[in-house]
Short mmCIF file of C-alpha atoms and ligand atoms in Angstrom, two decimals:
data_model
loop_
_atom_site.label_atom_id
_atom_site.label_comp_id
_atom_site.label_asym_id
_atom_site.label_seq_id
_atom_site.Cartn_x
_atom_site.Cartn_y
_atom_site.Cartn_z
CA UNK O 265 0.00 0.03 -0.09
CA UNK O 266 1.23 3.41 -0.98
CA UNK O 267 0.60 6.41 1.26
CA UNK O 268 0.51 9.90 -0.06
CA UNK O 269 3.05 12.14 1.37
CA UNK O 270 1.43 15.21 2.40
CA UNK O 271 4.58 17.22 2.63
CA UNK O 272 3.00 20.63 3.28
CA UNK O 273 3.83 23.95 1.57
CA UNK O 274 7.10 24.89 3.17
CA UNK O 275 9.40 23.99 0.31
CA UNK O 276 10.12 25.87 -2.89
CA UNK O 277 11.63 23.49 -5.38
CA UNK O 278 10.49 19.89 -5.79
CA UNK O 279 11.49 17.75 -2.89
CA UNK O 280 13.28 14.32 -3.25
CA UNK O 281 11.36 11.68 -1.60
CA UNK O 282 12.67 10.91 1.93
CA UNK O 283 14.51 7.72 2.30
CA UNK O 284 12.56 4.60 3.09
CA UNK O 285 15.51 2.88 4.80
CA UNK O 286 14.88 3.09 8.51
CA UNK O 287 18.69 3.31 9.22
CA UNK O 288 18.89 6.32 6.91
CA UNK O 289 16.11 7.80 8.95
CA UNK O 290 18.25 7.48 12.20
CA UNK O 291 16.90 4.05 13.42
CA UNK O 292 19.89 3.08 15.40
CA UNK O 293 20.48 0.05 17.51
CA UNK O 294 19.02 1.78 20.43
CA UNK O 295 15.81 2.44 18.76
CA UNK O 296 15.79 -1.07 17.16
CA UNK O 297 16.18 -2.52 20.76
CA UNK O 298 13.65 -0.30 22.27
CA UNK O 299 11.27 -1.12 19.38
CA UNK O 300 11.72 -4.67 19.24
CA UNK O 301 8.78 -5.67 21.60
CA UNK O 302 6.60 -3.32 19.98
CA UNK O 303 7.48 -4.74 16.59
CA UNK O 304 6.34 -8.15 17.68
CA UNK O 305 2.84 -6.68 18.63
CA UNK O 306 2.42 -5.85 14.97
CA UNK O 307 3.39 -2.12 15.29
CA UNK O 308 5.42 -0.32 12.84
CA UNK O 309 8.33 2.18 13.40
CA UNK O 310 8.48 5.58 12.03
CA UNK O 311 9.97 8.92 12.64
CA UNK O 312 8.29 12.39 12.79
CA UNK O 313 9.47 14.63 10.00
CA UNK O 314 7.13 17.61 10.64
CA UNK O 315 3.98 18.24 12.93
CA UNK O 316 1.08 20.27 11.43
CA UNK O 317 -1.39 21.42 13.86
CA UNK O 318 -0.64 18.70 16.21
CA UNK O 319 -0.68 15.98 13.45
CA UNK O 320 2.58 14.46 13.07
CA UNK O 321 3.85 13.45 9.45
CA UNK O 322 5.60 10.20 10.07
CA UNK O 323 8.19 8.50 7.72
CA UNK O 324 8.16 4.81 7.61
CA UNK O 325 9.38 2.10 5.39
CA UNK O 326 6.47 2.44 3.25
CA UNK O 327 6.56 6.08 2.85
CA UNK O 328 5.05 9.17 4.69
CA UNK O 329 1.86 9.02 6.75
CA UNK O 330 -0.19 11.07 8.79
CA UNK O 331 -0.76 9.90 12.31
CA UNK O 332 -2.96 10.61 15.40
CA UNK O 333 -2.37 9.78 19.00
CA UNK O 334 -3.99 6.67 20.35
CA UNK O 335 -6.59 7.60 23.11
CA UNK O 336 -4.32 6.27 26.04
CA UNK O 337 -1.68 8.79 24.85
CA UNK O 338 -3.78 11.87 24.30
CA UNK O 339 -4.23 12.87 27.96
CA UNK O 340 -0.52 12.71 28.86
CA UNK O 341 1.29 13.26 25.47
CA UNK O 342 -0.95 15.68 23.56
CA UNK O 343 1.14 18.16 21.93
CA UNK O 344 4.18 16.40 23.17
CA UNK O 345 5.28 14.79 19.81
CA UNK O 346 8.18 16.48 18.27
CA UNK O 347 10.09 16.52 15.14
CA UNK O 348 12.65 13.67 15.37
CA UNK O 349 10.69 11.35 17.62
CA UNK O 350 10.34 7.76 17.04
CA UNK O 351 6.99 6.28 17.13
CA UNK O 352 5.35 3.04 17.10
CA UNK O 353 2.31 2.98 14.84
CA UNK O 354 -0.75 1.02 14.21
CA UNK O 355 -2.27 1.03 10.83
CA UNK O 356 -5.91 -0.26 11.22
CA UNK O 357 -7.60 -1.63 8.02
CA UNK O 358 -9.62 0.95 6.17
CA UNK O 359 -7.99 4.19 8.09
CA UNK O 360 -5.75 6.38 6.14
CA UNK O 361 -4.41 7.79 9.30
CA UNK O 362 -2.26 5.80 11.49
CA UNK O 363 -2.45 5.52 15.16
CA UNK O 364 0.52 6.30 17.35
CA UNK O 365 0.52 3.68 20.05
CA UNK O 366 4.07 4.67 21.85
CA UNK O 367 6.62 7.36 21.73
CA UNK O 368 10.10 5.83 22.11
CA UNK O 369 12.07 7.31 24.83
CA UNK O 370 14.25 10.19 23.57
CA UNK O 371 18.01 10.06 23.84
CA UNK O 372 18.12 13.94 23.46
CA UNK O 373 15.73 16.69 23.24
CA UNK O 374 16.16 20.51 22.66
CA UNK O 375 13.62 21.89 25.13
CA UNK O 376 12.75 25.45 26.12
CA UNK O 377 9.99 26.85 28.39
CA UNK O 378 6.66 27.25 26.69
CA UNK O 379 6.81 30.85 25.68
CA UNK O 380 3.26 31.33 27.10
CA UNK O 381 2.48 31.62 30.72
CA UNK O 382 2.35 27.93 31.26
CA UNK O 383 4.78 26.11 33.10
CA UNK O 384 5.66 23.49 30.60
CA UNK O 385 8.44 22.33 28.50
CA UNK O 386 8.39 22.65 24.87
CA UNK O 387 10.30 20.22 22.67
CA UNK O 388 11.73 21.91 19.71
CA UNK O 389 13.51 18.79 18.23
CA UNK O 390 14.15 14.98 19.61
CA UNK O 391 16.72 12.46 19.15
CA UNK O 392 19.36 14.97 17.75
CA UNK O 393 23.03 14.08 17.74
CA UNK O 394 24.29 17.55 17.15
CA UNK O 395 23.00 20.79 17.77
CA UNK O 396 24.34 23.64 15.32
CA UNK O 397 23.96 26.89 17.65
CA UNK O 398 24.11 29.59 14.73
CA UNK O 399 24.77 33.43 14.73
CA UNK O 400 25.77 35.80 11.89
CA UNK O 401 29.08 37.45 11.84
CA UNK O 402 27.68 40.37 10.00
CA UNK O 403 26.47 43.59 11.22
CA UNK O 404 26.85 43.72 15.00
CA UNK O 405 28.53 40.53 15.29
CA UNK O 406 27.81 37.67 17.40
CA UNK O 407 25.58 38.41 20.50
CA UNK O 408 27.46 36.56 23.33
CA UNK O 409 24.99 36.53 26.04
CA UNK O 410 22.38 35.23 23.49
CA UNK O 411 24.94 32.78 22.44
CA UNK O 412 25.53 31.54 26.28
CA UNK O 413 21.78 30.91 26.40
CA UNK O 414 21.61 29.11 23.47
CA UNK O 415 24.77 26.83 24.44
CA UNK O 416 23.04 26.17 27.88
CA UNK O 417 19.80 24.70 25.92
CA UNK O 418 21.94 22.91 23.36
CA UNK O 419 24.07 21.35 26.34
CA UNK O 420 20.85 20.58 28.23
CA UNK O 421 19.42 18.75 25.14
CA UNK O 422 21.97 15.93 25.72
CA UNK O 423 23.25 16.42 21.97
CA UNK O 424 26.81 17.75 21.37
CA UNK O 425 26.61 21.60 20.75
CA UNK O 426 28.69 23.30 17.65
CA UNK O 427 28.74 26.85 17.08
CA UNK O 428 28.31 27.86 13.44
CA UNK O 429 29.09 31.62 12.63
CA UNK O 430 27.63 32.69 9.12
CA UNK O 431 28.01 35.38 6.91
CA UNK O 432 31.88 35.70 7.26
CA UNK O 433 32.02 37.33 3.76
CA UNK O 434 30.09 40.23 5.24
CA UNK O 435 32.60 40.82 8.16
CA UNK O 436 36.09 42.43 7.94
CA UNK O 437 37.60 40.66 10.97
CA UNK O 438 36.24 37.37 11.42
CA UNK O 439 39.35 36.06 13.25
CA UNK O 440 38.77 38.68 16.25
CA UNK O 441 34.97 37.72 16.50
CA UNK O 442 35.97 34.10 16.46
CA UNK O 443 38.19 34.61 19.53
CA UNK O 444 35.55 36.36 21.40
CA UNK O 445 33.36 33.41 20.87
CA UNK O 446 35.96 30.93 21.72
CA UNK O 447 36.00 32.65 25.24
CA UNK O 448 32.28 31.70 25.88
CA UNK O 449 31.90 28.48 23.82
CA UNK O 450 34.08 26.31 25.92
CA UNK O 451 34.62 22.78 24.84
CA UNK O 452 32.83 23.52 21.54
CA UNK O 453 33.77 23.26 17.99
CA UNK O 454 33.28 26.70 16.25
CA UNK O 455 33.09 26.92 12.51
CA UNK O 456 33.51 30.23 10.61
CA UNK O 457 31.40 29.82 7.51
CA UNK O 458 30.04 31.69 4.46
CA UNK O 459 27.65 30.21 1.78
CA UNK O 460 28.78 32.99 -0.52
CA UNK O 461 32.35 32.13 -0.40
CA UNK O 462 32.08 28.33 0.68
CA UNK O 463 34.43 29.12 3.67
CA UNK O 464 34.23 26.54 6.48
CA UNK O 465 31.31 24.41 4.95
CA UNK O 466 33.52 21.44 4.41
CA UNK O 467 34.60 21.29 8.02
CA UNK O 468 31.19 21.27 9.40
CA UNK O 469 30.06 18.48 6.96
CA UNK O 470 31.99 16.34 9.24
CA UNK O 471 28.89 16.48 11.48
CA UNK O 472 26.60 15.53 8.71
CA UNK O 473 26.97 11.70 8.85
CA UNK O 474 24.39 9.20 7.55
CA UNK O 475 22.01 8.27 10.24
CA UNK O 476 22.80 11.12 12.42
CA UNK O 477 20.66 14.18 13.02
CA UNK O 478 21.67 17.89 13.02
CA UNK O 479 19.39 20.35 14.39
CA UNK O 480 19.73 24.12 13.25
CA UNK O 481 19.04 26.69 15.99
CA UNK O 482 19.56 30.41 16.03
CA UNK O 483 17.64 33.63 15.72
CA UNK O 484 15.80 34.59 12.59
CA UNK O 485 17.86 35.56 9.67
CA UNK O 486 21.16 34.12 10.80
CA UNK O 487 21.28 31.82 7.79
CA UNK O 488 19.89 28.38 8.99
CA UNK O 489 17.80 27.63 5.68
CA UNK O 490 20.31 29.07 3.49
CA UNK O 491 22.95 26.72 4.99
CA UNK O 492 20.39 23.97 4.65
CA UNK O 493 19.82 24.71 0.88
CA UNK O 494 23.62 24.84 0.18
CA UNK O 495 24.19 21.56 1.89
CA UNK O 496 21.14 20.19 -0.29
CA UNK O 497 22.51 21.77 -3.28
CA UNK O 498 18.74 22.69 -3.75
CA UNK O 499 16.56 25.35 -2.71
CA UNK O 500 14.45 23.21 -0.42
CA UNK O 501 13.44 26.09 1.96
CA UNK O 502 12.48 29.50 1.57
CA UNK O 503 15.02 32.15 2.66
CA UNK O 504 14.70 36.01 2.99
CA UNK O 505 16.67 39.01 3.23
CA UNK O 506 17.18 40.42 6.61
CA UNK O 507 15.66 43.78 7.23
CA UNK O 508 18.12 46.58 7.28
CA UNK O 509 16.77 48.82 9.99
CA UNK O 510 17.19 46.42 12.86
CA UNK O 511 19.20 43.64 11.24
CA UNK O 512 16.29 41.18 12.62
CA UNK O 513 15.04 38.44 10.20
CA UNK O 514 11.55 37.79 9.14
CA UNK O 515 10.99 34.50 10.50
CA UNK O 516 10.88 33.14 7.12
CA UNK O 517 10.73 29.49 8.19
CA UNK O 518 7.71 28.93 10.12
CA UNK O 519 7.82 25.24 11.05
CA UNK O 520 10.43 22.64 12.07
CA UNK O 521 10.92 20.15 9.62
CA UNK O 522 13.44 17.43 8.83
CA UNK O 523 15.46 17.01 5.53
CA UNK O 524 17.69 14.38 4.14
CA UNK O 525 20.95 15.34 2.69
CA UNK O 526 22.09 13.63 -0.56
CA UNK O 527 25.00 12.23 0.74
CA UNK O 528 23.10 10.94 3.85
CA UNK O 529 22.76 12.70 7.07
CA UNK O 530 19.52 14.49 8.42
CA UNK O 531 19.06 18.10 9.16
CA UNK O 532 16.27 19.61 11.07
CA UNK O 533 15.73 23.27 10.30
CA UNK O 534 13.73 25.42 12.73
CA UNK O 535 12.28 28.76 12.62
CA UNK O 536 14.19 31.52 14.51
CA UNK O 537 13.24 31.76 18.04
CA UNK O 538 12.72 35.08 19.78
CA UNK O 539 11.87 33.80 23.35
CA UNK O 540 14.59 31.24 24.43
CA UNK O 541 13.44 30.82 28.03
CA UNK O 542 15.12 28.03 29.96
CA UNK O 543 13.57 24.93 31.03
CA UNK O 544 15.07 22.57 33.50
CA UNK O 545 18.73 23.46 32.55
CA UNK O 546 21.04 22.68 35.67
CA UNK O 547 23.14 20.59 33.64
CA UNK O 548 23.18 22.87 30.74
CA UNK O 549 24.47 25.62 32.86
CA UNK O 550 27.11 23.52 34.39
CA UNK O 551 28.40 22.47 30.93
CA UNK O 552 28.10 25.80 29.42
CA UNK O 553 30.00 27.66 32.12
CA UNK O 554 32.73 25.10 33.24
CA UNK O 555 35.09 28.15 33.97
CA UNK O 556 32.66 29.68 36.50
CA UNK O 557 31.44 26.32 37.93
CA UNK O 558 34.93 25.32 38.67
CA UNK O 559 35.78 28.48 40.61
CA UNK O 560 32.46 28.16 42.33
CA UNK O 561 33.94 24.93 43.93
CA UNK O 562 36.58 27.05 45.65
CA UNK O 563 34.20 29.36 47.40
CA UNK O 564 34.09 29.29 51.25
CA UNK O 565 30.38 28.67 51.30
CA UNK O 566 28.70 25.81 49.21
CA UNK O 567 25.78 27.79 48.57
CA UNK O 568 27.78 30.96 47.86
CA UNK O 569 25.45 33.26 45.47
CA UNK O 570 28.93 35.06 44.23
CA UNK O 571 27.54 38.49 45.32
CA UNK O 572 29.32 39.67 48.27
CA UNK O 573 29.86 36.56 50.46
CA UNK O 574 33.21 36.43 51.94
CA UNK O 575 35.71 33.91 50.38
CA UNK O 576 34.17 33.95 47.17
CA UNK O 577 36.52 32.74 44.68
CA UNK O 578 34.18 33.90 41.84
CA UNK O 579 34.56 37.45 42.80
CA UNK O 580 38.19 37.00 43.46
CA UNK O 581 38.77 35.95 39.89
CA UNK O 582 36.65 38.84 38.79
CA UNK O 583 38.60 41.42 40.64
CA UNK O 584 42.00 39.69 39.55
CA UNK O 585 40.72 40.33 35.97
CA UNK O 586 40.62 36.60 35.25
CA UNK O 587 37.00 36.50 34.69
CA UNK O 588 34.74 38.73 32.53
CA UNK O 589 32.08 40.78 34.07
CA UNK O 590 29.64 40.42 31.32
CA UNK O 591 30.12 36.56 31.24
CA UNK O 592 29.59 36.27 35.08
CA UNK O 593 26.33 38.60 34.85
CA UNK O 594 24.97 36.32 31.96
CA UNK O 595 25.78 33.33 34.20
CA UNK O 596 24.05 34.72 37.28
CA UNK O 597 21.09 35.90 35.37
CA UNK O 598 20.57 32.32 33.84
CA UNK O 599 20.88 30.76 37.26
CA UNK O 600 18.31 33.07 38.61
CA UNK O 601 15.87 32.53 35.98
CA UNK O 602 16.05 28.84 36.59
CA UNK O 603 15.63 29.33 40.25
CA UNK O 604 12.66 31.32 39.52
CA UNK O 605 11.13 28.68 37.24
CA UNK O 606 11.79 25.82 39.93
CA UNK O 607 10.29 27.86 42.88
CA UNK O 608 7.13 28.53 40.68
CA UNK O 609 6.60 25.07 39.04
CA UNK O 610 8.15 22.86 41.41
CA UNK O 611 4.99 21.00 43.02
CA UNK O 612 2.90 21.18 39.71
CA UNK O 613 5.58 20.30 37.42
CA UNK O 614 6.68 17.38 39.27
CA UNK O 615 3.34 16.03 39.62
CA UNK O 616 2.76 16.20 35.93
CA UNK O 617 6.07 14.50 35.34
CA UNK O 618 5.44 11.74 37.72
CA UNK O 619 2.16 11.16 35.83
CA UNK O 620 3.67 11.29 32.47
CA UNK O 621 6.47 8.73 33.58
CA UNK O 622 3.79 6.26 35.16
CA UNK O 623 1.94 6.26 31.72
CA UNK O 624 5.14 5.53 29.99
CA UNK O 625 5.98 2.76 32.40
CA UNK O 626 2.52 1.22 32.33
CA UNK O 627 2.67 1.47 28.63
CA UNK O 628 5.93 -0.65 28.49
CA UNK O 629 4.81 -2.94 31.29
CA UNK O 630 1.73 -3.68 29.21
CA UNK O 631 3.79 -4.63 26.01
CA UNK O 632 5.99 -6.77 27.85
CA UNK O 633 3.32 -8.55 29.82
CA UNK O 634 1.23 -9.32 26.65
CA UNK O 635 4.31 -10.57 24.74
CA UNK O 636 4.96 -13.05 27.81
CA UNK O 637 1.66 -14.58 27.28
N1 LIG L 722 26.07 37.37 2.58
C1 LIG L 722 25.74 36.17 3.04
N2 LIG L 722 24.41 36.26 3.44
C2 LIG L 722 23.84 35.00 3.68
C3 LIG L 722 24.76 34.05 4.12
N3 LIG L 722 23.99 33.17 4.69
C4 LIG L 722 22.73 33.48 4.61
N4 LIG L 722 22.68 34.92 4.23
C5 LIG L 722 21.31 35.77 3.91
O1 LIG L 722 20.87 35.86 5.27
C6 LIG L 722 19.35 35.99 4.93
C7 LIG L 722 18.70 35.30 5.92
O2 LIG L 722 18.83 33.73 5.66
P1 LIG L 722 17.92 32.66 5.99
O3 LIG L 722 18.71 31.49 5.60
O4 LIG L 722 16.48 32.93 5.49
O5 LIG L 722 17.81 32.78 7.64
P2 LIG L 722 17.11 32.02 8.61
O6 LIG L 722 17.82 31.68 9.71
O7 LIG L 722 16.56 30.57 7.82
O8 LIG L 722 15.81 32.68 9.22
P3 LIG L 722 14.34 32.10 9.75
O9 LIG L 722 13.78 31.10 8.88
O10 LIG L 722 13.75 33.52 9.73
O11 LIG L 722 14.72 31.68 11.12
C8 LIG L 722 19.04 35.66 3.40
O12 LIG L 722 19.00 36.90 2.75
C9 LIG L 722 20.50 34.71 3.02
O13 LIG L 722 20.80 35.05 1.74
C10 LIG L 722 26.11 34.13 3.97
O14 LIG L 722 26.86 33.32 4.36
N5 LIG L 722 26.68 35.29 3.47
MG1 LIG L 723 14.87 29.67 7.87
ZN1 LIG L 724 31.08 32.55 45.30
#
C-alpha cells in the first residue's frame, strides 16, 4: 500500500522523496532494541519529520503517513510529539491515518520553556546527535549573551553542541570575532562559514553523517535555511533578506522540519526563536559555564551566590581580571531564571512529570506482559 506524502507547503523546489530505509532515517541500534517488543505486537516504526496542527507526519519504510495519538496517549502526551521522535504506529484496516501507540524514549531533546504563561517545557527537536548553534558575523557580530543562553539549552538537550558563525563574507575581522566566541563557547567546535564563498562548509560537513541528526538553532535571519539549501544543493527552503533597520530576520521558516541530505545525514531546520526561556537547565548551565562552576567549587560557602559573600572565589577571579564581568552577569542571570522557574513550578511540574512517567512505564509494562503470554 502506498501512502500519499502530504509534505506541506514549506518547500520551494520539488523535494526528493525521503529515504525509506529506517537506518538512513536514524533508526539506530538503540531504537531497534527499544522497538523490538513493539514490533512483535505488529506495530511499525516511524520517525516524525514535521508536525502540523498537532498531527505528525511520520516517515516509515512504506512512505510518509499522517498519524494521530491513540486515546491512551492523548491525555499525557498531547502536543508532546516533536520533530525527530520515533513512534510505534498501528495501521488499522480502512484508515488512512495511522495511530500512534507509543513514543520511544528520546536520547536527546532540545527543550525550551513554553513562551506562554504555562509552566511546561516545549520540545523543539528530539533525538538529535548535534545542535548547530548559529549566529551571524555580519552587522553587530555575534551576541555573546544570547550565545551563552543558546549553548545552555544545547548542552541540556543531551546532544553535542557546535557553534556555526555565518556570513563571514560580510565581516571584515572574522578572526577577532571568532576569538570572542571561543571565550564563551568552551569545549565546543566553532565554524566560521559563508555560503557566499564556501568558507568553512567542508569542515562542518564532518557532523553530517548518514543516520545521524543535526538540528539548526539560532535567531531569525542568521542563515539556517540558507545553509541547509547549500548542503542540499537545492532550494528546499525559502530564505529571505534580513530587514536593514534592525538587522532582525523575518521569521521566514515557520515550522520545524526534517531534511535528508543527498550524501546521507539528517538536518532539522527550525524557525528563529525570539523567546528562549530556560527549562530544566541545571546540567546545561554547568556544561556551558565550566570556568565559573570550577571557580565556584573554591568558594568558602557551598551555597555561595557570588554576590558579596566572604571567601568567594568567583568574585576574586573577577577582581583579578581573570573572569569577564559580562560573562559572570550572564551566568548569574541564567541561574536566577532557573531558580525562579523552579520555585514557581516545583510541585505542579513534578506531579505532571510523575504522571507522564507512570503512563510510559505502564505502557512498556503492558507490552512486555502481553508479549509474555
Ligand atoms: N552574505 C551572506 N548572506 C547570507 C549568508 N547566509 C545567509 N545569508 C542571507 O541571510 C538572509 C537570511 O537567511 P535565512 O536562511 O532565510 O535565515 P534563517 O536563519 O533561516 O531565518 P528564519 O527562517 O527566519 O529563522 C538571506 O538573505 C540569506 O541570503 C552568507 O553566508 N553570506
Ligand atoms: Mg529559515
Ligand atoms: Zn562565590
